[in-house]
Amino acid sequence: MSEVSWAASENHRLNLALQCWKVIVLDSTSNTDLGRLLMQCIEHGKSDDYIWQVINDAFSSRAAATLKSRAASLLAFGRWKRSF
């Protein structure tokens, strides 16, 4: 039996998915409102914890599985596009 609780496991899955979304959003800061907001936060010297909280808040209504699935699709497309 696993020693990790269900809540801790879900939190870990959510953090992994949010890390993917952080990469996606910061890779296209001029194309999304969230990207522009994060860029302003970075320019104003906000901490990494603050930026992480903004990302967490922006995606808080989504399930970890949904975030992971959609991020995986966008990251795969990005890798394909960069191959040209």
PDB file of N, CA and C in Angstrom:
ATOM      1  N   MET A   1       0.832  -1.161   0.000  1.00  0.00           N
ATOM      2  CA  MET A   1       0.000   0.000   0.000  1.00  0.00           C
ATOM      3  C   MET A   1       0.892   1.243   0.000  1.00  0.00           C
ATOM      4  N   SER A   2       0.473   2.263  -0.733  1.00  0.00           N
ATOM      5  CA  SER A   2       1.244   3.489  -0.851  1.00  0.00           C
ATOM      6  C   SER A   2       1.190   4.300   0.439  1.00  0.00           C
ATOM      7  N   GLU A   3       2.301   4.918   0.770  1.00  0.00           N
ATOM      8  CA  GLU A   3       2.354   5.773   1.950  1.00  0.00           C
ATOM      9  C   GLU A   3       1.960   7.206   1.623  1.00  0.00           C
ATOM     10  N   VAL A   4       1.766   7.520   0.349  1.00  0.00           N
ATOM     11  CA  VAL A   4       1.386   8.863  -0.073  1.00  0.00           C
ATOM     12  C   VAL A   4      -0.131   8.957  -0.082  1.00  0.00           C
ATOM     13  N   SER A   5      -0.655   9.987   0.537  1.00  0.00           N
ATOM     14  CA  SER A   5      -2.109  10.151   0.592  1.00  0.00           C
ATOM     15  C   SER A   5      -2.641  10.532  -0.784  1.00  0.00           C
ATOM     16  N   TRP A   6      -3.936  10.330  -0.967  1.00  0.00           N
ATOM     17  CA  TRP A   6      -4.573  10.686  -2.229  1.00  0.00           C
ATOM     18  C   TRP A   6      -4.436  12.178  -2.481  1.00  0.00           C
ATOM     19  N   ALA A   7      -4.641  12.994  -1.458  1.00  0.00           N
ATOM     20  CA  ALA A   7      -4.544  14.448  -1.602  1.00  0.00           C
ATOM     21  C   ALA A   7      -3.135  14.865  -2.014  1.00  0.00           C
ATOM     22  N   ALA A   8      -2.127  14.262  -1.412  1.00  0.00           N
ATOM     23  CA  ALA A   8      -0.745  14.590  -1.763  1.00  0.00           C
ATOM     24  C   ALA A   8      -0.439  14.165  -3.191  1.00  0.00           C
ATOM     25  N   SER A   9      -0.961  13.025  -3.585  1.00  0.00           N
ATOM     26  CA  SER A   9      -0.768  12.546  -4.951  1.00  0.00           C
ATOM     27  C   SER A   9      -1.414  13.481  -5.964  1.00  0.00           C
ATOM     28  N   GLU A  10      -2.639  13.916  -5.684  1.00  0.00           N
ATOM     29  CA  GLU A  10      -3.332  14.856  -6.576  1.00  0.00           C
ATOM     30  C   GLU A  10      -2.610  16.190  -6.624  1.00  0.00           C
ATOM     31  N   ASN A  11      -2.109  16.650  -5.503  1.00  0.00           N
ATOM     32  CA  ASN A  11      -1.372  17.905  -5.458  1.00  0.00           C
ATOM     33  C   ASN A  11      -0.103  17.815  -6.311  1.00  0.00           C
ATOM     34  N   HIS A  12       0.568  16.673  -6.246  1.00  0.00           N
ATOM     35  CA  HIS A  12       1.770  16.457  -7.061  1.00  0.00           C
ATOM     36  C   HIS A  12       1.415  16.468  -8.549  1.00  0.00           C
ATOM     37  N   ARG A  13       0.340  15.787  -8.908  1.00  0.00           N
ATOM     38  CA  ARG A  13      -0.107  15.766 -10.317  1.00  0.00           C
ATOM     39  C   ARG A  13      -0.466  17.165 -10.797  1.00  0.00           C
ATOM     40  N   LEU A  14      -1.150  17.930  -9.951  1.00  0.00           N
ATOM     41  CA  LEU A  14      -1.516  19.294 -10.311  1.00  0.00           C
ATOM     42  C   LEU A  14      -0.281  20.156 -10.500  1.00  0.00           C
ATOM     43  N   ASN A  15       0.698  20.033  -9.608  1.00  0.00           N
ATOM     44  CA  ASN A  15       1.936  20.818  -9.735  1.00  0.00           C
ATOM     45  C   ASN A  15       2.679  20.489 -11.023  1.00  0.00           C
ATOM     46  N   LEU A  16       2.719  19.215 -11.397  1.00  0.00           N
ATOM     47  CA  LEU A  16       3.370  18.838 -12.654  1.00  0.00           C
ATOM     48  C   LEU A  16       2.655  19.457 -13.850  1.00  0.00           C
ATOM     49  N   ALA A  17       1.329  19.411 -13.837  1.00  0.00           N
ATOM     50  CA  ALA A  17       0.550  19.997 -14.929  1.00  0.00           C
ATOM     51  C   ALA A  17       0.739  21.507 -14.988  1.00  0.00           C
ATOM     52  N   LEU A  18       0.752  22.153 -13.835  1.00  0.00           N
ATOM     53  CA  LEU A  18       0.938  23.603 -13.801  1.00  0.00           C
ATOM     54  C   LEU A  18       2.332  24.012 -14.262  1.00  0.00           C
ATOM     55  N   GLN A  19       3.326  23.184 -14.012  1.00  0.00           N
ATOM     56  CA  GLN A  19       4.671  23.472 -14.524  1.00  0.00           C
ATOM     57  C   GLN A  19       4.668  23.487 -16.045  1.00  0.00           C
ATOM     58  N   CYS A  20       3.933  22.567 -16.642  1.00  0.00           N
ATOM     59  CA  CYS A  20       3.809  22.539 -18.109  1.00  0.00           C
ATOM     60  C   CYS A  20       3.135  23.807 -18.603  1.00  0.00           C
ATOM     61  N   TRP A  21       2.067  24.217 -17.933  1.00  0.00           N
ATOM     62  CA  TRP A  21       1.364  25.429 -18.335  1.00  0.00           C
ATOM     63  C   TRP A  21       2.220  26.669 -18.146  1.00  0.00           C
ATOM     64  N   LYS A  22       3.057  26.679 -17.142  1.00  0.00           N
ATOM     65  CA  LYS A  22       3.963  27.811 -16.948  1.00  0.00           C
ATOM     66  C   LYS A  22       4.888  27.950 -18.153  1.00  0.00           C
ATOM     67  N   VAL A  23       5.409  26.829 -18.617  1.00  0.00           N
ATOM     68  CA  VAL A  23       6.272  26.837 -19.799  1.00  0.00           C
ATOM     69  C   VAL A  23       5.510  27.342 -21.015  1.00  0.00           C
ATOM     70  N   ILE A  24       4.302  26.834 -21.202  1.00  0.00           N
ATOM     71  CA  ILE A  24       3.494  27.223 -22.364  1.00  0.00           C
ATOM     72  C   ILE A  24       3.197  28.720 -22.340  1.00  0.00           C
ATOM     73  N   VAL A  25       2.742  29.214 -21.210  1.00  0.00           N
ATOM     74  CA  VAL A  25       2.349  30.622 -21.119  1.00  0.00           C
ATOM     75  C   VAL A  25       3.562  31.539 -21.232  1.00  0.00           C
ATOM     76  N   LEU A  26       4.650  31.195 -20.579  1.00  0.00           N
ATOM     77  CA  LEU A  26       5.842  32.052 -20.649  1.00  0.00           C
ATOM     78  C   LEU A  26       6.527  31.986 -22.008  1.00  0.00           C
ATOM     79  N   ASP A  27       6.223  30.955 -22.792  1.00  0.00           N
ATOM     80  CA  ASP A  27       6.775  30.856 -24.141  1.00  0.00           C
ATOM     81  C   ASP A  27       6.019  31.753 -25.116  1.00  0.00           C
ATOM     82  N   SER A  28       4.841  32.206 -24.722  1.00  0.00           N
ATOM     83  CA  SER A  28       4.043  33.054 -25.614  1.00  0.00           C
ATOM     84  C   SER A  28       3.462  34.231 -24.842  1.00  0.00           C
ATOM     85  N   THR A  29       4.333  34.994 -24.216  1.00  0.00           N
ATOM     86  CA  THR A  29       3.878  36.066 -23.330  1.00  0.00           C
ATOM     87  C   THR A  29       3.120  37.162 -24.061  1.00  0.00           C
ATOM     88  N   SER A  30       3.365  37.353 -25.329  1.00  0.00           N
ATOM     89  CA  SER A  30       2.664  38.428 -26.046  1.00  0.00           C
ATOM     90  C   SER A  30       1.332  37.968 -26.633  1.00  0.00           C
ATOM     91  N   ASN A  31       1.034  36.677 -26.555  1.00  0.00           N
ATOM     92  CA  ASN A  31      -0.167  36.157 -27.212  1.00  0.00           C
ATOM     93  C   ASN A  31      -1.346  35.904 -26.286  1.00  0.00           C
ATOM     94  N   THR A  32      -1.146  35.998 -24.984  1.00  0.00           N
ATOM     95  CA  THR A  32      -2.243  35.730 -24.048  1.00  0.00           C
ATOM     96  C   THR A  32      -2.264  36.789 -22.955  1.00  0.00           C
ATOM     97  N   ASP A  33      -3.443  37.016 -22.396  1.00  0.00           N
ATOM     98  CA  ASP A  33      -3.551  37.954 -21.280  1.00  0.00           C
ATOM     99  C   ASP A  33      -2.727  37.482 -20.090  1.00  0.00           C
ATOM    100  N   LEU A  34      -2.785  36.176 -19.816  1.00  0.00           N
ATOM    101  CA  LEU A  34      -2.009  35.637 -18.701  1.00  0.00           C
ATOM    102  C   LEU A  34      -0.517  35.800 -18.960  1.00  0.00           C
ATOM    103  N   GLY A  35      -0.091  35.575 -20.172  1.00  0.00           N
ATOM    104  CA  GLY A  35       1.316  35.750 -20.519  1.00  0.00           C
ATOM    105  C   GLY A  35       1.778  37.184 -20.312  1.00  0.00           C
ATOM    106  N   ARG A  36       0.955  38.136 -20.742  1.00  0.00           N
ATOM    107  CA  ARG A  36       1.298  39.550 -20.550  1.00  0.00           C
ATOM    108  C   ARG A  36       1.345  39.904 -19.059  1.00  0.00           C
ATOM    109  N   LEU A  37       0.388  39.368 -18.291  1.00  0.00           N
ATOM    110  CA  LEU A  37       0.375  39.611 -16.853  1.00  0.00           C
ATOM    111  C   LEU A  37       1.628  39.052 -16.184  1.00  0.00           C
ATOM    112  N   LEU A  38       2.007  37.827 -16.552  1.00  0.00           N
ATOM    113  CA  LEU A  38       3.215  37.225 -15.976  1.00  0.00           C
ATOM    114  C   LEU A  38       4.454  38.013 -16.362  1.00  0.00           C
ATOM    115  N   MET A  39       4.491  38.501 -17.595  1.00  0.00           N
ATOM    116  CA  MET A  39       5.646  39.287 -18.030  1.00  0.00           C
ATOM    117  C   MET A  39       5.749  40.572 -17.217  1.00  0.00           C
ATOM    118  N   GLN A  40       4.610  41.204 -16.934  1.00  0.00           N
ATOM    119  CA  GLN A  40       4.620  42.408 -16.097  1.00  0.00           C
ATOM    120  C   GLN A  40       5.114  42.077 -14.690  1.00  0.00           C
ATOM    121  N   CYS A  41       4.685  40.954 -14.165  1.00  0.00           N
ATOM    122  CA  CYS A  41       5.135  40.525 -12.827  1.00  0.00           C
ATOM    123  C   CYS A  41       6.646  40.337 -12.811  1.00  0.00           C
ATOM    124  N   ILE A  42       7.175  39.701 -13.839  1.00  0.00           N
ATOM    125  CA  ILE A  42       8.620  39.471 -13.928  1.00  0.00           C
ATOM    126  C   ILE A  42       9.357  40.799 -14.044  1.00  0.00           C
ATOM    127  N   GLU A  43       8.836  41.694 -14.898  1.00  0.00           N
ATOM    128  CA  GLU A  43       9.476  42.999 -15.083  1.00  0.00           C
ATOM    129  C   GLU A  43       9.467  43.831 -13.805  1.00  0.00           C
ATOM    130  N   HIS A  44       8.455  43.638 -12.973  1.00  0.00           N
ATOM    131  CA  HIS A  44       8.371  44.371 -11.718  1.00  0.00           C
ATOM    132  C   HIS A  44       9.089  43.653 -10.575  1.00  0.00           C
ATOM    133  N   GLY A  45       9.799  42.591 -10.895  1.00  0.00           N
ATOM    134  CA  GLY A  45      10.634  41.916  -9.900  1.00  0.00           C
ATOM    135  C   GLY A  45       9.886  41.034  -8.921  1.00  0.00           C
ATOM    136  N   LYS A  46       8.714  40.575  -9.301  1.00  0.00           N
ATOM    137  CA  LYS A  46       7.958  39.685  -8.411  1.00  0.00           C
ATOM    138  C   LYS A  46       8.702  38.360  -8.264  1.00  0.00           C
ATOM    139  N   SER A  47       8.533  37.727  -7.125  1.00  0.00           N
ATOM    140  CA  SER A  47       9.242  36.480  -6.830  1.00  0.00           C
ATOM    141  C   SER A  47       8.668  35.313  -7.628  1.00  0.00           C
ATOM    142  N   ASP A  48       9.442  34.235  -7.718  1.00  0.00           N
ATOM    143  CA  ASP A  48       8.974  33.022  -8.383  1.00  0.00           C
ATOM    144  C   ASP A  48       7.742  32.457  -7.682  1.00  0.00           C
ATOM    145  N   ASP A  49       7.705  32.577  -6.367  1.00  0.00           N
ATOM    146  CA  ASP A  49       6.534  32.108  -5.616  1.00  0.00           C
ATOM    147  C   ASP A  49       5.288  32.900  -6.008  1.00  0.00           C
ATOM    148  N   TYR A  50       5.445  34.190  -6.198  1.00  0.00           N
ATOM    149  CA  TYR A  50       4.320  35.034  -6.600  1.00  0.00           C
ATOM    150  C   TYR A  50       3.829  34.629  -7.988  1.00  0.00           C
ATOM    151  N   ILE A  51       4.749  34.430  -8.904  1.00  0.00           N
ATOM    152  CA  ILE A  51       4.386  34.027 -10.268  1.00  0.00           C
ATOM    153  C   ILE A  51       3.708  32.659 -10.247  1.00  0.00           C
ATOM    154  N   TRP A  52       4.233  31.764  -9.447  1.00  0.00           N
ATOM    155  CA  TRP A  52       3.621  30.438  -9.314  1.00  0.00           C
ATOM    156  C   TRP A  52       2.191  30.555  -8.786  1.00  0.00           C
ATOM    157  N   GLN A  53       1.959  31.465  -7.845  1.00  0.00           N
ATOM    158  CA  GLN A  53       0.621  31.653  -7.289  1.00  0.00           C
ATOM    159  C   GLN A  53      -0.337  32.213  -8.338  1.00  0.00           C
ATOM    160  N   VAL A  54       0.143  33.104  -9.197  1.00  0.00           N
ATOM    161  CA  VAL A  54      -0.690  33.644 -10.274  1.00  0.00           C
ATOM    162  C   VAL A  54      -1.111  32.513 -11.213  1.00  0.00           C
ATOM    163  N   ILE A  55      -0.178  31.655 -11.575  1.00  0.00           N
ATOM    164  CA  ILE A  55      -0.493  30.522 -12.451  1.00  0.00           C
ATOM    165  C   ILE A  55      -1.475  29.583 -11.761  1.00  0.00           C
ATOM    166  N   ASN A  56      -1.215  29.294 -10.501  1.00  0.00           N
ATOM    167  CA  ASN A  56      -2.099  28.419  -9.736  1.00  0.00           C
ATOM    168  C   ASN A  56      -3.511  29.003  -9.681  1.00  0.00           C
ATOM    169  N   ASP A  57      -3.636  30.286  -9.435  1.00  0.00           N
ATOM    170  CA  ASP A  57      -4.941  30.943  -9.377  1.00  0.00           C
ATOM    171  C   ASP A  57      -5.638  30.914 -10.733  1.00  0.00           C
ATOM    172  N   ALA A  58      -4.880  31.139 -11.800  1.00  0.00           N
ATOM    173  CA  ALA A  58      -5.468  31.187 -13.134  1.00  0.00           C
ATOM    174  C   ALA A  58      -6.084  29.851 -13.542  1.00  0.00           C
ATOM    175  N   PHE A  59      -5.488  28.758 -13.097  1.00  0.00           N
ATOM    176  CA  PHE A  59      -5.961  27.430 -13.500  1.00  0.00           C
ATOM    177  C   PHE A  59      -6.660  26.677 -12.361  1.00  0.00           C
ATOM    178  N   SER A  60      -7.015  27.380 -11.294  1.00  0.00           N
ATOM    179  CA  SER A  60      -7.541  26.720 -10.103  1.00  0.00           C
ATOM    180  C   SER A  60      -8.862  25.990 -10.316  1.00  0.00           C
ATOM    181  N   SER A  61      -9.620  26.377 -11.313  1.00  0.00           N
ATOM    182  CA  SER A  61     -10.916  25.732 -11.520  1.00  0.00           C
ATOM    183  C   SER A  61     -10.828  24.482 -12.388  1.00  0.00           C
ATOM    184  N   ARG A  62      -9.646  24.104 -12.800  1.00  0.00           N
ATOM    185  CA  ARG A  62      -9.464  22.957 -13.698  1.00  0.00           C
ATOM    186  C   ARG A  62      -8.897  21.759 -12.956  1.00  0.00           C
ATOM    187  N   ALA A  63      -9.296  20.605 -13.400  1.00  0.00           N
ATOM    188  CA  ALA A  63      -8.786  19.355 -12.828  1.00  0.00           C
ATOM    189  C   ALA A  63      -7.380  19.091 -13.349  1.00  0.00           C
ATOM    190  N   ALA A  64      -6.573  18.428 -12.541  1.00  0.00           N
ATOM    191  CA  ALA A  64      -5.191  18.119 -12.922  1.00  0.00           C
ATOM    192  C   ALA A  64      -5.136  17.313 -14.213  1.00  0.00           C
ATOM    193  N   ALA A  65      -6.027  16.341 -14.370  1.00  0.00           N
ATOM    194  CA  ALA A  65      -6.023  15.507 -15.574  1.00  0.00           C
ATOM    195  C   ALA A  65      -6.322  16.334 -16.819  1.00  0.00           C
ATOM    196  N   THR A  66      -7.252  17.276 -16.716  1.00  0.00           N
ATOM    197  CA  THR A  66      -7.585  18.149 -17.846  1.00  0.00           C
ATOM    198  C   THR A  66      -6.394  19.029 -18.203  1.00  0.00           C
ATOM    199  N   LEU A  67      -5.789  19.631 -17.193  1.00  0.00           N
ATOM    200  CA  LEU A  67      -4.629  20.493 -17.433  1.00  0.00           C
ATOM    201  C   LEU A  67      -3.486  19.719 -18.079  1.00  0.00           C
ATOM    202  N   LYS A  68      -3.238  18.519 -17.586  1.00  0.00           N
ATOM    203  CA  LYS A  68      -2.150  17.700 -18.121  1.00  0.00           C
ATOM    204  C   LYS A  68      -2.413  17.315 -19.573  1.00  0.00           C
ATOM    205  N   SER A  69      -3.626  16.884 -19.857  1.00  0.00           N
ATOM    206  CA  SER A  69      -3.987  16.453 -21.201  1.00  0.00           C
ATOM    207  C   SER A  69      -3.845  17.595 -22.212  1.00  0.00           C
ATOM    208  N   ARG A  70      -4.371  18.739 -21.871  1.00  0.00           N
ATOM    209  CA  ARG A  70      -4.308  19.882 -22.796  1.00  0.00           C
ATOM    210  C   ARG A  70      -2.901  20.419 -22.935  1.00  0.00           C
ATOM    211  N   ALA A  71      -2.159  20.433 -21.852  1.00  0.00           N
ATOM    212  CA  ALA A  71      -0.768  20.897 -21.920  1.00  0.00           C
ATOM    213  C   ALA A  71       0.059  19.955 -22.787  1.00  0.00           C
ATOM    214  N   ALA A  72      -0.158  18.663 -22.628  1.00  0.00           N
ATOM    215  CA  ALA A  72       0.595  17.680 -23.427  1.00  0.00           C
ATOM    216  C   ALA A  72       0.360  17.904 -24.907  1.00  0.00           C
ATOM    217  N   SER A  73      -0.884  18.174 -25.290  1.00  0.00           N
ATOM    218  CA  SER A  73      -1.198  18.420 -26.702  1.00  0.00           C
ATOM    219  C   SER A  73      -0.495  19.664 -27.215  1.00  0.00           C
ATOM    220  N   LEU A  74      -0.543  20.747 -26.437  1.00  0.00           N
ATOM    221  CA  LEU A  74       0.106  21.982 -26.869  1.00  0.00           C
ATOM    222  C   LEU A  74       1.622  21.852 -26.914  1.00  0.00           C
ATOM    223  N   LEU A  75       2.198  21.161 -25.952  1.00  0.00           N
ATOM    224  CA  LEU A  75       3.652  20.962 -25.960  1.00  0.00           C
ATOM    225  C   LEU A  75       4.077  20.097 -27.141  1.00  0.00           C
ATOM    226  N   ALA A  76       3.294  19.077 -27.474  1.00  0.00           N
ATOM    227  CA  ALA A  76       3.599  18.235 -28.636  1.00  0.00           C
ATOM    228  C   ALA A  76       3.528  19.063 -29.919  1.00  0.00           C
ATOM    229  N   PHE A  77       2.527  19.918 -30.031  1.00  0.00           N
ATOM    230  CA  PHE A  77       2.414  20.784 -31.203  1.00  0.00           C
ATOM    231  C   PHE A  77       3.614  21.723 -31.282  1.00  0.00           C
ATOM    232  N   GLY A  78       4.005  22.294 -30.151  1.00  0.00           N
ATOM    233  CA  GLY A  78       5.156  23.188 -30.125  1.00  0.00           C
ATOM    234  C   GLY A  78       6.434  22.494 -30.566  1.00  0.00           C
ATOM    235  N   ARG A  79       6.629  21.258 -30.104  1.00  0.00           N
ATOM    236  CA  ARG A  79       7.811  20.493 -30.525  1.00  0.00           C
ATOM    237  C   ARG A  79       7.768  20.225 -32.030  1.00  0.00           C
ATOM    238  N   TRP A  80       6.600  19.872 -32.549  1.00  0.00           N
ATOM    239  CA  TRP A  80       6.446  19.615 -33.987  1.00  0.00           C
ATOM    240  C   TRP A  80       6.750  20.883 -34.784  1.00  0.00           C
ATOM    241  N   LYS A  81       6.200  22.020 -34.344  1.00  0.00           N
ATOM    242  CA  LYS A  81       6.386  23.274 -35.048  1.00  0.00           C
ATOM    243  C   LYS A  81       7.850  23.686 -35.068  1.00  0.00           C
ATOM    244  N   ARG A  82       8.556  23.469 -33.968  1.00  0.00           N
ATOM    245  CA  ARG A  82       9.977  23.840 -33.896  1.00  0.00           C
ATOM    246  C   ARG A  82      10.873  22.949 -34.761  1.00  0.00           C
ATOM    247  N   SER A  83      10.354  21.791 -35.149  1.00  0.00           N
ATOM    248  CA  SER A  83      11.169  20.864 -35.950  1.00  0.00           C
ATOM    249  C   SER A  83      11.333  21.340 -37.393  1.00  0.00           C
ATOM    250  N   PHE A  84      10.601  22.357 -37.787  1.00  0.00           N
ATOM    251  CA  PHE A  84      10.697  22.854 -39.178  1.00  0.00           C
ATOM    252  C   PHE A  84      11.673  23.972 -39.286  1.00  0.00           C
TER     253      PHE A  84
END
